[in-house]
XYZ file of C-alpha atoms in Angstrom:
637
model
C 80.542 53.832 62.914
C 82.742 55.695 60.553
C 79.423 57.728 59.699
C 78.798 58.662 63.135
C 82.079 60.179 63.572
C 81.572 62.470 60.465
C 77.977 63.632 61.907
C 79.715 64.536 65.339
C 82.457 66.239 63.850
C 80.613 68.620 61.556
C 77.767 68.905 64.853
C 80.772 70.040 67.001
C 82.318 72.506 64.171
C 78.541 73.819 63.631
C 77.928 74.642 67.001
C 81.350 76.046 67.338
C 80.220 78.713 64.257
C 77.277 79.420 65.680
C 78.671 80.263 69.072
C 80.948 82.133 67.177
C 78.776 84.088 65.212
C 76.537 84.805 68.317
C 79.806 86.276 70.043
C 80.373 88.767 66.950
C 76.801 89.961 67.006
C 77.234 90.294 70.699
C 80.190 92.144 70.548
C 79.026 94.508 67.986
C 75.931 94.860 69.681
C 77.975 96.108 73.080
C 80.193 98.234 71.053
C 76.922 99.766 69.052
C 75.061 100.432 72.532
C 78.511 101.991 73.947
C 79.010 104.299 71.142
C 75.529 105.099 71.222
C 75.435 105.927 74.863
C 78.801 107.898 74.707
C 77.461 109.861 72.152
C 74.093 111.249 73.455
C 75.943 111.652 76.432
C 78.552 114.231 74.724
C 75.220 115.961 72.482
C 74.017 116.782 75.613
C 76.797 118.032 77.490
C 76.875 120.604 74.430
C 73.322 121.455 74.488
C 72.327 119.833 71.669
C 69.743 117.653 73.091
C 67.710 117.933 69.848
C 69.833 115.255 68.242
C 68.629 111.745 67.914
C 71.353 109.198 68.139
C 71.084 105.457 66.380
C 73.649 103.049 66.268
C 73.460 100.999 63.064
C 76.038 98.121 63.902
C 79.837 100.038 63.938
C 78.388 103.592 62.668
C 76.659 105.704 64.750
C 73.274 107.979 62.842
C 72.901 111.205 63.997
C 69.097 112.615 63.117
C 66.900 115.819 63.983
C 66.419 119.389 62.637
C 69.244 121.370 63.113
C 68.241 125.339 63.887
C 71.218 126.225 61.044
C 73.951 124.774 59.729
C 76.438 125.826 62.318
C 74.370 123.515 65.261
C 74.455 120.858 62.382
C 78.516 121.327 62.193
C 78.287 121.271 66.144
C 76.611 118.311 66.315
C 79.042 116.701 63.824
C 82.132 117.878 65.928
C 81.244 116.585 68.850
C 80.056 112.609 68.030
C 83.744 112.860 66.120
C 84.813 113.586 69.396
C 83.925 110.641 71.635
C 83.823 107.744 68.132
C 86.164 107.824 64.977
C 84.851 110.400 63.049
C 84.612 108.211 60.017
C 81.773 105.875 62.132
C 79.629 109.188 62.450
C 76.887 109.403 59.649
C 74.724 112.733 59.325
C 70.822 112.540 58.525
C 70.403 115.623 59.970
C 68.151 118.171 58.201
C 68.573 121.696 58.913
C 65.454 124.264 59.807
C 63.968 126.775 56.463
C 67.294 129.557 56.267
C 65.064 131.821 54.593
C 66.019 135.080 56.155
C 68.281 133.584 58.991
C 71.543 135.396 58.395
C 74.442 132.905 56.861
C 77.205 131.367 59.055
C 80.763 132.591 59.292
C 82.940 130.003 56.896
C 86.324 129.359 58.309
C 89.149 127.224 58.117
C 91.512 125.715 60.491
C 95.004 124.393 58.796
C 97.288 122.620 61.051
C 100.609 121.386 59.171
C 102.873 119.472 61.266
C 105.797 116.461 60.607
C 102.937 114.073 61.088
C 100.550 115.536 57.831
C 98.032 118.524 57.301
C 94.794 118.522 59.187
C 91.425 120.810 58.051
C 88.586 121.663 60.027
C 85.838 124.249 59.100
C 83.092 125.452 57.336
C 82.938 126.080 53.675
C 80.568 127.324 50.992
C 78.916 124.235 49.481
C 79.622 125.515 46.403
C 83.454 125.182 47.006
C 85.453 122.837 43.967
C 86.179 120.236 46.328
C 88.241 118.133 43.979
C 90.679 121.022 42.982
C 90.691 121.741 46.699
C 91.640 118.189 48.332
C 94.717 118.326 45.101
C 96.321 121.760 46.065
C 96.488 120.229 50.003
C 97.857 117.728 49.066
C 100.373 119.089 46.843
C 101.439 121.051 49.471
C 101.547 117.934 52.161
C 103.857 116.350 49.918
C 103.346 112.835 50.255
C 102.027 113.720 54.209
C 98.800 112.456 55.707
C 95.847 114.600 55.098
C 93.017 114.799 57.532
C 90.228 116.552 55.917
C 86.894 117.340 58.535
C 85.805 120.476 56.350
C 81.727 120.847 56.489
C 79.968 122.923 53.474
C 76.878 124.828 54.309
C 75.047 126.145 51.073
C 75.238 129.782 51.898
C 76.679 132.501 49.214
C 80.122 133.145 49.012
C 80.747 136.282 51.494
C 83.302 139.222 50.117
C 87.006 138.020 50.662
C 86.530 134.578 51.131
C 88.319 133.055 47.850
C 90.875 135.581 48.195
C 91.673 134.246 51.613
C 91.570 130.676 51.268
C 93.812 130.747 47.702
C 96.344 133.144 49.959
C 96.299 130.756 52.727
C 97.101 127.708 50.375
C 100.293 129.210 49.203
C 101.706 130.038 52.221
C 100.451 126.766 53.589
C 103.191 125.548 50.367
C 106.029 127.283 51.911
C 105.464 126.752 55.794
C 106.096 123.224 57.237
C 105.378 124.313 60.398
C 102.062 125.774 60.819
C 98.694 126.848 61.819
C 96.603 129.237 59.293
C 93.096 130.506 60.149
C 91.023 131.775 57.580
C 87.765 133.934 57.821
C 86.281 136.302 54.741
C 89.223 138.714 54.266
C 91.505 137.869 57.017
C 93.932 135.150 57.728
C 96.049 134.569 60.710
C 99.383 132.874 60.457
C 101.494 131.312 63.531
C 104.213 129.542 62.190
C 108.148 128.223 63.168
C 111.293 128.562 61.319
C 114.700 126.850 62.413
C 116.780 130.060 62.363
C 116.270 133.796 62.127
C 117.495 133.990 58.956
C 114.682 131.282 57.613
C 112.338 133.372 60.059
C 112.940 136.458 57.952
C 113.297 134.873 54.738
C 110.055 132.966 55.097
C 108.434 136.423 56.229
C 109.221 137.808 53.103
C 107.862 135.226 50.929
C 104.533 135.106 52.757
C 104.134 139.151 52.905
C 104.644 139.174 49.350
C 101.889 136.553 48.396
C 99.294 138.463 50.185
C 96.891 140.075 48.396
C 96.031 143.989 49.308
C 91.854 142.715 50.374
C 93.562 140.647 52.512
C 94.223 141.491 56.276
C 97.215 139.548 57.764
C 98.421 138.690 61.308
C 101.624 136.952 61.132
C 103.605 135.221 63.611
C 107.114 133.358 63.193
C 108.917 132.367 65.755
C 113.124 130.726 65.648
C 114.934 129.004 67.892
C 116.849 131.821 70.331
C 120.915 132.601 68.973
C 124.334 131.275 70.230
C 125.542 134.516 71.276
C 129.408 134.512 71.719
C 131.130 136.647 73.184
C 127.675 137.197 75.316
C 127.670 141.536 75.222
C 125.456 143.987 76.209
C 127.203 147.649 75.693
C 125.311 150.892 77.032
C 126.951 154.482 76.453
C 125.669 157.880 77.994
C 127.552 160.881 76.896
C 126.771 164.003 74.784
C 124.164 162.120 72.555
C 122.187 160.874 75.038
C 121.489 157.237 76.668
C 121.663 154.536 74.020
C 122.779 150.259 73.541
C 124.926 149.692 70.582
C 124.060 145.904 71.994
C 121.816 144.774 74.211
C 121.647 140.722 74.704
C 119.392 138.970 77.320
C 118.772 135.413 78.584
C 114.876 135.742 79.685
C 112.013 138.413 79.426
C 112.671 139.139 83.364
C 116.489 139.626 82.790
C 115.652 141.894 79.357
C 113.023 143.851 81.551
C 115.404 144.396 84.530
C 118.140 146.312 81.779
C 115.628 148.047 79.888
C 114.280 149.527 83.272
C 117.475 150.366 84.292
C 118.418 152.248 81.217
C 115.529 154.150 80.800
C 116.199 155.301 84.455
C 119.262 156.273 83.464
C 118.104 158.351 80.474
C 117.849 156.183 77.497
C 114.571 156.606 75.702
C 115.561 154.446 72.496
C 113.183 151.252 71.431
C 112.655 148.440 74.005
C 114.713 145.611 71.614
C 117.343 143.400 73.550
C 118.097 140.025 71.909
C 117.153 136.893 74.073
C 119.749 134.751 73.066
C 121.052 131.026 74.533
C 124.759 131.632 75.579
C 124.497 133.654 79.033
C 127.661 132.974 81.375
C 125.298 132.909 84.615
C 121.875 133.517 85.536
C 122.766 136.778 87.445
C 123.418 138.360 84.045
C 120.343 140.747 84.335
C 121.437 141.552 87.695
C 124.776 142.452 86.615
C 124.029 144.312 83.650
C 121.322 146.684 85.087
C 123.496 147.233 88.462
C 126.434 148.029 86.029
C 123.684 150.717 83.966
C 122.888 151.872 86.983
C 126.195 152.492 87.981
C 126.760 154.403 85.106
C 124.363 156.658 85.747
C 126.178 157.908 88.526
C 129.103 158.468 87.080
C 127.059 160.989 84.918
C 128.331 159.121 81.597
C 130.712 157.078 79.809
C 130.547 153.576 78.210
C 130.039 150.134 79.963
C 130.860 146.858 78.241
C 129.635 143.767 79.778
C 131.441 140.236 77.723
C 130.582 137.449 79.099
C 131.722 137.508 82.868
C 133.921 140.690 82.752
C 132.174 143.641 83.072
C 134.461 147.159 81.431
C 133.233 150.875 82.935
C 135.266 153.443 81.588
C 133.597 156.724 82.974
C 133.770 160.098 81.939
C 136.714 162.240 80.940
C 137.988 164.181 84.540
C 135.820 162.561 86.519
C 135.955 163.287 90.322
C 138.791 160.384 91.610
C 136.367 160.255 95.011
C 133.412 159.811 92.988
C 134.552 157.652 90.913
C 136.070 155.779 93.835
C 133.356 155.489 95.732
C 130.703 154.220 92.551
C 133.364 151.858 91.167
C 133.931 150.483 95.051
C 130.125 149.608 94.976
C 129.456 148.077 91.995
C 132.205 145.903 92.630
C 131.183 144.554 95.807
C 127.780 144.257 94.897
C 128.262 142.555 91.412
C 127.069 138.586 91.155
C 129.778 136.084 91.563
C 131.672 134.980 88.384
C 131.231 138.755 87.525
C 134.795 140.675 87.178
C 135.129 144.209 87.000
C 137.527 146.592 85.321
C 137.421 150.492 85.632
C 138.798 153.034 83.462
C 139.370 156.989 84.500
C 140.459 158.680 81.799
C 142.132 161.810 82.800
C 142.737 164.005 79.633
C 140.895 164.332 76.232
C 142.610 162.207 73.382
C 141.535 163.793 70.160
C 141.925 161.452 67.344
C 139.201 162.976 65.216
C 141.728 165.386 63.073
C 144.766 163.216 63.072
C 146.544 161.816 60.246
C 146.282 158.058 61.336
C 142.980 157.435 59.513
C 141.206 155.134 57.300
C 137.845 155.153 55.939
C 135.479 152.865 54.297
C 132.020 153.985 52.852
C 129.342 151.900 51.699
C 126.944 153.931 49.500
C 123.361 152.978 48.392
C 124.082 151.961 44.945
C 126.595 149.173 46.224
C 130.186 151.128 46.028
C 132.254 150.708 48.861
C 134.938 153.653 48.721
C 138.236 152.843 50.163
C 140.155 155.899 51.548
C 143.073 156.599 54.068
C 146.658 155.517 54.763
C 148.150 151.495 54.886
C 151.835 150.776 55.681
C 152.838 149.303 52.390
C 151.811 147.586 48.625
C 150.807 144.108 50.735
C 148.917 145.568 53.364
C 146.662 147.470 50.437
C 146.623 144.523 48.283
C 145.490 142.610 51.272
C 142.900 144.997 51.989
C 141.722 145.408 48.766
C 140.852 141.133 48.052
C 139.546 141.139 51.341
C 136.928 143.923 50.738
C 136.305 142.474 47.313
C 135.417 139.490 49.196
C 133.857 140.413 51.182
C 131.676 142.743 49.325
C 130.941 140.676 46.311
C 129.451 142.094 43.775
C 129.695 145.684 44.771
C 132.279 148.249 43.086
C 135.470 148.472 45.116
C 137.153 152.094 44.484
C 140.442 152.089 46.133
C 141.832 155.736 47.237
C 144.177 154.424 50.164
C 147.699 155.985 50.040
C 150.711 154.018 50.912
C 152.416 155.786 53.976
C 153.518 153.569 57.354
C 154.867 157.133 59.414
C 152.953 156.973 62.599
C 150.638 154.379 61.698
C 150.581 151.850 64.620
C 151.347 148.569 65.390
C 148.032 146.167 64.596
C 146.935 148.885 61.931
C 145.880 146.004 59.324
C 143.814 143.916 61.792
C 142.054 147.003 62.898
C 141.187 148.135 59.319
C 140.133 144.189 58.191
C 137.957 144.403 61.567
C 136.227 147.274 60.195
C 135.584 145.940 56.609
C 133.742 142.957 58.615
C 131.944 145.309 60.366
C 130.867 147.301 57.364
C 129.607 144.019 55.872
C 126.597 143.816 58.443
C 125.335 147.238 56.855
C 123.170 148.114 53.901
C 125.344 151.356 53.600
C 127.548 153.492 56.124
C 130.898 154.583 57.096
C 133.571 153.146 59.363
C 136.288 155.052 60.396
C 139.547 153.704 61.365
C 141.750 156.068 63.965
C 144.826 154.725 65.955
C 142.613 154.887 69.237
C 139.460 154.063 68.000
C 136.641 152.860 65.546
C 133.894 154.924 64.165
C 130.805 152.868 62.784
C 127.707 154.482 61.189
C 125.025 153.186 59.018
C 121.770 151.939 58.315
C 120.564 148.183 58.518
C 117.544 145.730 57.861
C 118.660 143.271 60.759
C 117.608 144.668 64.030
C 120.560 142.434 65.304
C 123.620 144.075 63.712
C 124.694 146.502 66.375
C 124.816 143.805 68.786
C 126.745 141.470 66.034
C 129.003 144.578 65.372
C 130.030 145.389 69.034
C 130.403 141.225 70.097
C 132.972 141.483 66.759
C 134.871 144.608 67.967
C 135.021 142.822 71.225
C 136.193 139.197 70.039
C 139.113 141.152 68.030
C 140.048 143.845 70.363
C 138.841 142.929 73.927
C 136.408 144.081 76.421
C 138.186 147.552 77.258
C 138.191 148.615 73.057
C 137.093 151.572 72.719
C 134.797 151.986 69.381
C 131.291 153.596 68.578
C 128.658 152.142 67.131
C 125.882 154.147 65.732
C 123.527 152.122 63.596
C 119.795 152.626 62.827
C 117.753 149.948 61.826
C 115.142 150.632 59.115
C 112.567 148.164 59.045
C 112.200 149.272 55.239
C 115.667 147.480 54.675
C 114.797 144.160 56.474
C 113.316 143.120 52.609
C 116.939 142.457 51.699
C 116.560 141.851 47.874
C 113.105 142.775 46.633
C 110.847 140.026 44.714
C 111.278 139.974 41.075
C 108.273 139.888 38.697
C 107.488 136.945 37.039
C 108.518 138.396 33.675
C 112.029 139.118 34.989
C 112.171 135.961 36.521
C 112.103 134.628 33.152
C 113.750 137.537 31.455
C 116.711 135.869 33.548
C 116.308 132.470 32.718
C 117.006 133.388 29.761
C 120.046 135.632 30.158
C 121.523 132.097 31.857
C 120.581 129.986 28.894
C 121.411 132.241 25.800
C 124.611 130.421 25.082
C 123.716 127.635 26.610
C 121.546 124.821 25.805
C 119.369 122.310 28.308
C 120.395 119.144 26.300
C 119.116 115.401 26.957
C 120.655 112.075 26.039
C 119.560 111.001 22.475
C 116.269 109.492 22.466
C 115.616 109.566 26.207
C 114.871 112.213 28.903
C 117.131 112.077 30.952
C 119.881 115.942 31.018
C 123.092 115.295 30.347
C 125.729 116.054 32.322
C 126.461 118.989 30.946
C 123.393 120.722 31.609
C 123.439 119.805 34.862
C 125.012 123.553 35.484
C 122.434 125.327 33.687
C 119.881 123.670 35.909
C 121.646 124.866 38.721
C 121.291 128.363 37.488
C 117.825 128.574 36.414
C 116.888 126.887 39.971
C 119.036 129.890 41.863
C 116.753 132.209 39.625
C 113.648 130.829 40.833
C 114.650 130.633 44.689
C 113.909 134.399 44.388
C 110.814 134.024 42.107
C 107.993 133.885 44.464
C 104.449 132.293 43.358
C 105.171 132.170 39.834
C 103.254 130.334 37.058
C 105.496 128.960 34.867
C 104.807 126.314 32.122
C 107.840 124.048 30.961
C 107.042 123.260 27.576
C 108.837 120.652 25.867
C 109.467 120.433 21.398
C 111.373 117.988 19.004
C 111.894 118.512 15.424
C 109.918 116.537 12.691
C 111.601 113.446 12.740
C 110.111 110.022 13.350
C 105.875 110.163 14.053
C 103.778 112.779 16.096
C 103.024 110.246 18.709
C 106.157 109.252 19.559
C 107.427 113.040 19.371
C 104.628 114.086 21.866
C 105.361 111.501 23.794
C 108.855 112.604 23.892
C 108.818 116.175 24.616
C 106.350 115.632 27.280
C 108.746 113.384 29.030
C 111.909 115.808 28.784
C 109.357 118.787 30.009
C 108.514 116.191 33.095
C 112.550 115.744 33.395
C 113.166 119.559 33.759
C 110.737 119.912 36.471
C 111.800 116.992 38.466
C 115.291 118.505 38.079
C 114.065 121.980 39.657
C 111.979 120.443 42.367
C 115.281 118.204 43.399
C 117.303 121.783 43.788
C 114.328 122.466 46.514
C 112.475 124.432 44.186
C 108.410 124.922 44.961
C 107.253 123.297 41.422
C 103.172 123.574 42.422
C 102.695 126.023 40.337
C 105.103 124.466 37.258
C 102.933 122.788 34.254
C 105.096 120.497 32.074
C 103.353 119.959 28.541
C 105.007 118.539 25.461
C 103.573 119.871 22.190
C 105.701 117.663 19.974
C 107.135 118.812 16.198
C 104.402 121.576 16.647
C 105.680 125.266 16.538
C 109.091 125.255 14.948
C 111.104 127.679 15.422
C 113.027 126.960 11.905
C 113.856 124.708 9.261
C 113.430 121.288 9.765
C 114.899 120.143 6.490
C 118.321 120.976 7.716
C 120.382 119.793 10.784
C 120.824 123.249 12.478
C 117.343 123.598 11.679
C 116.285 120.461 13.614
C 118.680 121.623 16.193
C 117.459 124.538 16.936
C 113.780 123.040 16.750
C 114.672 120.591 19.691
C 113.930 123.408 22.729
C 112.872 123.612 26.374
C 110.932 126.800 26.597
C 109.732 128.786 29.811
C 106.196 129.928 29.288
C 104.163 132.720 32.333
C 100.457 130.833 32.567
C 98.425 133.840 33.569
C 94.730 133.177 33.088
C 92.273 135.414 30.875
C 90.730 138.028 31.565
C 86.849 136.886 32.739
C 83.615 138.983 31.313
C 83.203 140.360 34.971
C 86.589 141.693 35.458
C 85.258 143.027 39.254
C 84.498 139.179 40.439
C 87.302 137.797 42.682
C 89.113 134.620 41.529
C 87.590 131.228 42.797
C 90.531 130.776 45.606
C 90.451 126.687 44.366
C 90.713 127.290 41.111
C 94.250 126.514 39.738
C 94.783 128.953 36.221
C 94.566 126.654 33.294
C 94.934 129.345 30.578
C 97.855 130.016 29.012
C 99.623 133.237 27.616
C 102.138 132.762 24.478
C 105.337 132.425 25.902
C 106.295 135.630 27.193
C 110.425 134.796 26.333
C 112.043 131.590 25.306
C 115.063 129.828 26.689
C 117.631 128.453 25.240
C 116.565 125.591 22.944
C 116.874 121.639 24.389
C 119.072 119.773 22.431
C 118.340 116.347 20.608
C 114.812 116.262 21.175
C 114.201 113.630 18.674
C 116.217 111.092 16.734
């Protein structure tokens, strides 16, 4: 009885596997014929009826003669499409390419939060391996989705140059999508401000090679604009903005029309900015232009909702009457308007309240004029030393309060922060008035200029603002070399040491400072190969020494790459108790010996000096240390 139960109970759990089993198969079997199905059915909605499709349990073979390589890629593509691309197996062959002209290789890079994706065409001949490790170096810890084909074609002109350029700026932009072709590479990118806008435009421009054509597109968030300020002057000079700020392309369009109907033949640049105090502001603005214009001159001022005409000396009281009465009836609501009719000339120019600051090229600012007493031109002085840090202050102010007026420090501190936004110029300080003249590298610092006279002074100040932007000047501080990169490393460290606890590699706290420098020195070093090379002294065994100067060489470099520092290019190698630098028979000897030195990698010169670098080749080979730092203390015990 007992042995009749067992039978039944392993008959019931047998037929329960093999109905199990059958259901598997089945279900693969449904899934193969759907995949199958799906995937002829997208071959052939992309002409590529050629392809022979068999499903091979969860993978999905794709057979046939391929006319070149680029149907083969095609065909590829588009099973990925409709099944996991992983499922999709290629057994394609691909027709005799004798004499059929070679593909176009290209690369698609997209580099979001989520990872880096690549999808292309690449020579076969392409080292994959050192390839796959510079993407991912650069996706830090991100997923990488790799769909790159090879096609055994020969490398075409500009290709490795192109792909090694689009790798490092692929390091440097998180945000991104780089197409490369033979020579050319196209770059659309997003920064979170301006200033990272422009500072990761200047990084990328100077990693471009010259046989490399660039298209490059970064695009910020819009400004907070406050006080929100467009200002628009017509007199003897002409029709010109000293700011022009806009909340959409249609309002920008609607006040660059207006001025050039009123004369102003200047560049088309108005800021959009986020700020605006109502959706009418084109309206207003180009009404208020226009307005202008038939006045035959003066200066408008639009801050925020009030809106400042002051028209031209001796203007005719009906005309001005009559203009004013329009505007202000047909301004949007919220708008307020305030009109000024001056009546005689005020000539400030030659008077003796004055004071003027000049900002030369070579970073002197020249301080000249009359203050009211010792603390106002103390004052003024730490403020423009402040302010202008690191440029040679020259004071020439004389101390003499008759006729100055009331205010006069707050107009001349107002003018020193004006100054600030230029790369050199003049501001003039009169009792009526402020003069401003200059060059700049920000397109934005006439607007930032006026919306600062206006914050201090009001709407109805009367100033000038004459600044002309030089695109040459937008490079702020130009790239140092390599070399002086480390020429400066080790002007940080020459009286001071990068020191470790004894026996270990971890910096003490000391040098904790000096790291700090040396990373502030390479935030401007673009691109540079540097090797961190690590030595002890001749105590205790080779192993243990090589051992331990590797580790302190690692330490530096994770030290650098915590201060934000790109360390892709860094190499940390410990050589040990090799190379001393003096005698290790005495303590200062052995002291000295324990050193962290800074070593360019720049790799030797090839026996076809013509032949264009392999753009996924890293440099291995190294130079002798162009400069040492200061030496590590305590390497070994």
């Amino acid at each position: 009885m007992r042995l009749s139960s067992v039978f039944i109970r392993v008959g019931t759990f047998g037929v329960a596997a093999l109905i199990a089993t059958l259901g598997a198969q089945s279900a693969v079997h449904l899934l193969e014929d759907k995949s199958t199905l799906a995937v002829q059915e997208a071959l052939l909605d992309a002409d590529l009826g050629w392809v022979r499709v068999i499903g091979d349990g969860l993978q999905v073979v794709l057979e046939g003669e391929a006319p070149d390589e680029v149907f083969r890629l095609r065909a590829v593509n588009a099973a990925g499409g409709v099944v996991d691309a992983s499922r999709v197996i290629s057994n394609m062959g691909v027709a005799n390419q004798t004499g059929i002209e070679a593909p176009d290789f290209a690369i698609e890079i997209l580099r979001n939060d989520s990872g880096v994706s690549l999808i292309g065409l690449i020579p076969a001949s392409t080292d994959r391996q050192n390839l796959n490790g510079r993407i991912a170096t650069a996706a830090k810890g991100s997923t990488v989705t790799d769909l790159l084909e090879g096609a055994d074609y020969p490398v075409p002109e500009g290709w490795r140059s192109a792909v090694n350029f689009a790798l490092r700026a692929l390091e440097v932009l998180p945000r991104s999508k780089i197409s490369v072709s033979a020579g050319s590479v196209t770059i659309n990118a997003s920064a979170d401000s301006g200033d990272q806008r422009r500072d990761l435009e200047q990084r990328i421009r100077s990693l471009k090679p010259d046989n490399v054509a660039l298209a490059l597109t970064i695009t910020a968030p819009r400004p907070v604009v406050s006080p929100y300020i467009t200002r628009f002057i017509i007199d003897e000079n002409g029709a010109r903005f000293e700011a022009c700020t806009a909340d959409t392309a249609a309002s920008r369009d609607k006040i660059l029309t207006a001025a050039h109907a009123n004369g102003y033949e200047g560049r088309d640049s108005c800021t959009l900015a986020l700020g605006v105090p109502s959706r009418t502001w084109g309206d207003a603005v180009s009404q208020s232009i226009n307005a202008l214009g038939e006045l035959g001159g003066g200066t408008l001022t639009v801050s925020d909702a009030d809106v400042t005409v002051t028209a031209p000396v001796n203007t005719d009281q009906a005309t001005f009457d009559d203009v004013i009465g329009r505007l202000d009836n047909a301004l949007p609501e919220l708008f307020a308007l305030t009109a000024h009719l001056p009546t005689t000339t005020e000539n400030g120019d030659d008077g003796p309240e004055q004071f003027i600051a000049t900002l030369s090229e070579d970073s002197k600012l020249d301080l000249s004029g009359r203050v009211p007493d010792d603390l106002t031109n103390m004052v003024i002085e730490n403020y423009a030393r402040a302010k202008f840090a690191g440029d040679e202050v020259i004071m020439g102010t004389l101390v003499d309060s008759e006729g100055l007026p009331a205010g006069w420090q707050v107009r001349v501190l107002a003018g020193l922060d004006a100054l600030s936004n230029l790369s050199n110029g003049t501001v003039t300080i009169q009792s009526d008035t402020i003069l401003i003249t200059g060059q700049t590298g920000d397109e934005e610092a006439s607007a930032n200029i006026s919306g600062l006279l206006v914050e201090k002074f009001g709407s109805d100040a009367t100033f000038s603002v004459d600044v002309e932007y030089v695109p040459q000047l937008d490079l702020v501080v130009e790239t140092p070399s390599s070399e002086d990169c480390v020429a400066q490393i080790n002007v940080v460290t020459e009286n001071r040491k990068i020191t470790f606890d004894p026996g270990s590699a971890t910096l003490t706290t000391d040098t904790l400072p000096v790291m700090d420098d040396i990373a502030e020195i390479l935030s401007q070093c673009v691109d540079i190969e540097l090797e961190i090379a690590g030595y002890t002294d001749s105590q205790g065994s080779e192993e243990m020494n090589a051992r331990l100067s590797q580790n302190r060489a690692e330490s530096v470099v994770s030290a650098l790459r915590m201060r934000r520092i790109i360390t892709s290019s860094f190499t940390a190698k410990g050589y040990g108790e090799a190379d001393p630098i003096a005698d290790n028979d005495t303590e200062e000897g052995r002291e000295a010996n324990r050193r962290i030195e800074f070593h360019l990698v720049q790799p030797e010169p090839t026996e076809d000096a013509t032949a264009e670098p392999d753009a996924t080749e890293t440099p291995t080979d190294e130079t002798a240390p162009v400069t040492e730092s200061a030496p590590a203390d305590q390497a070994a015990e």
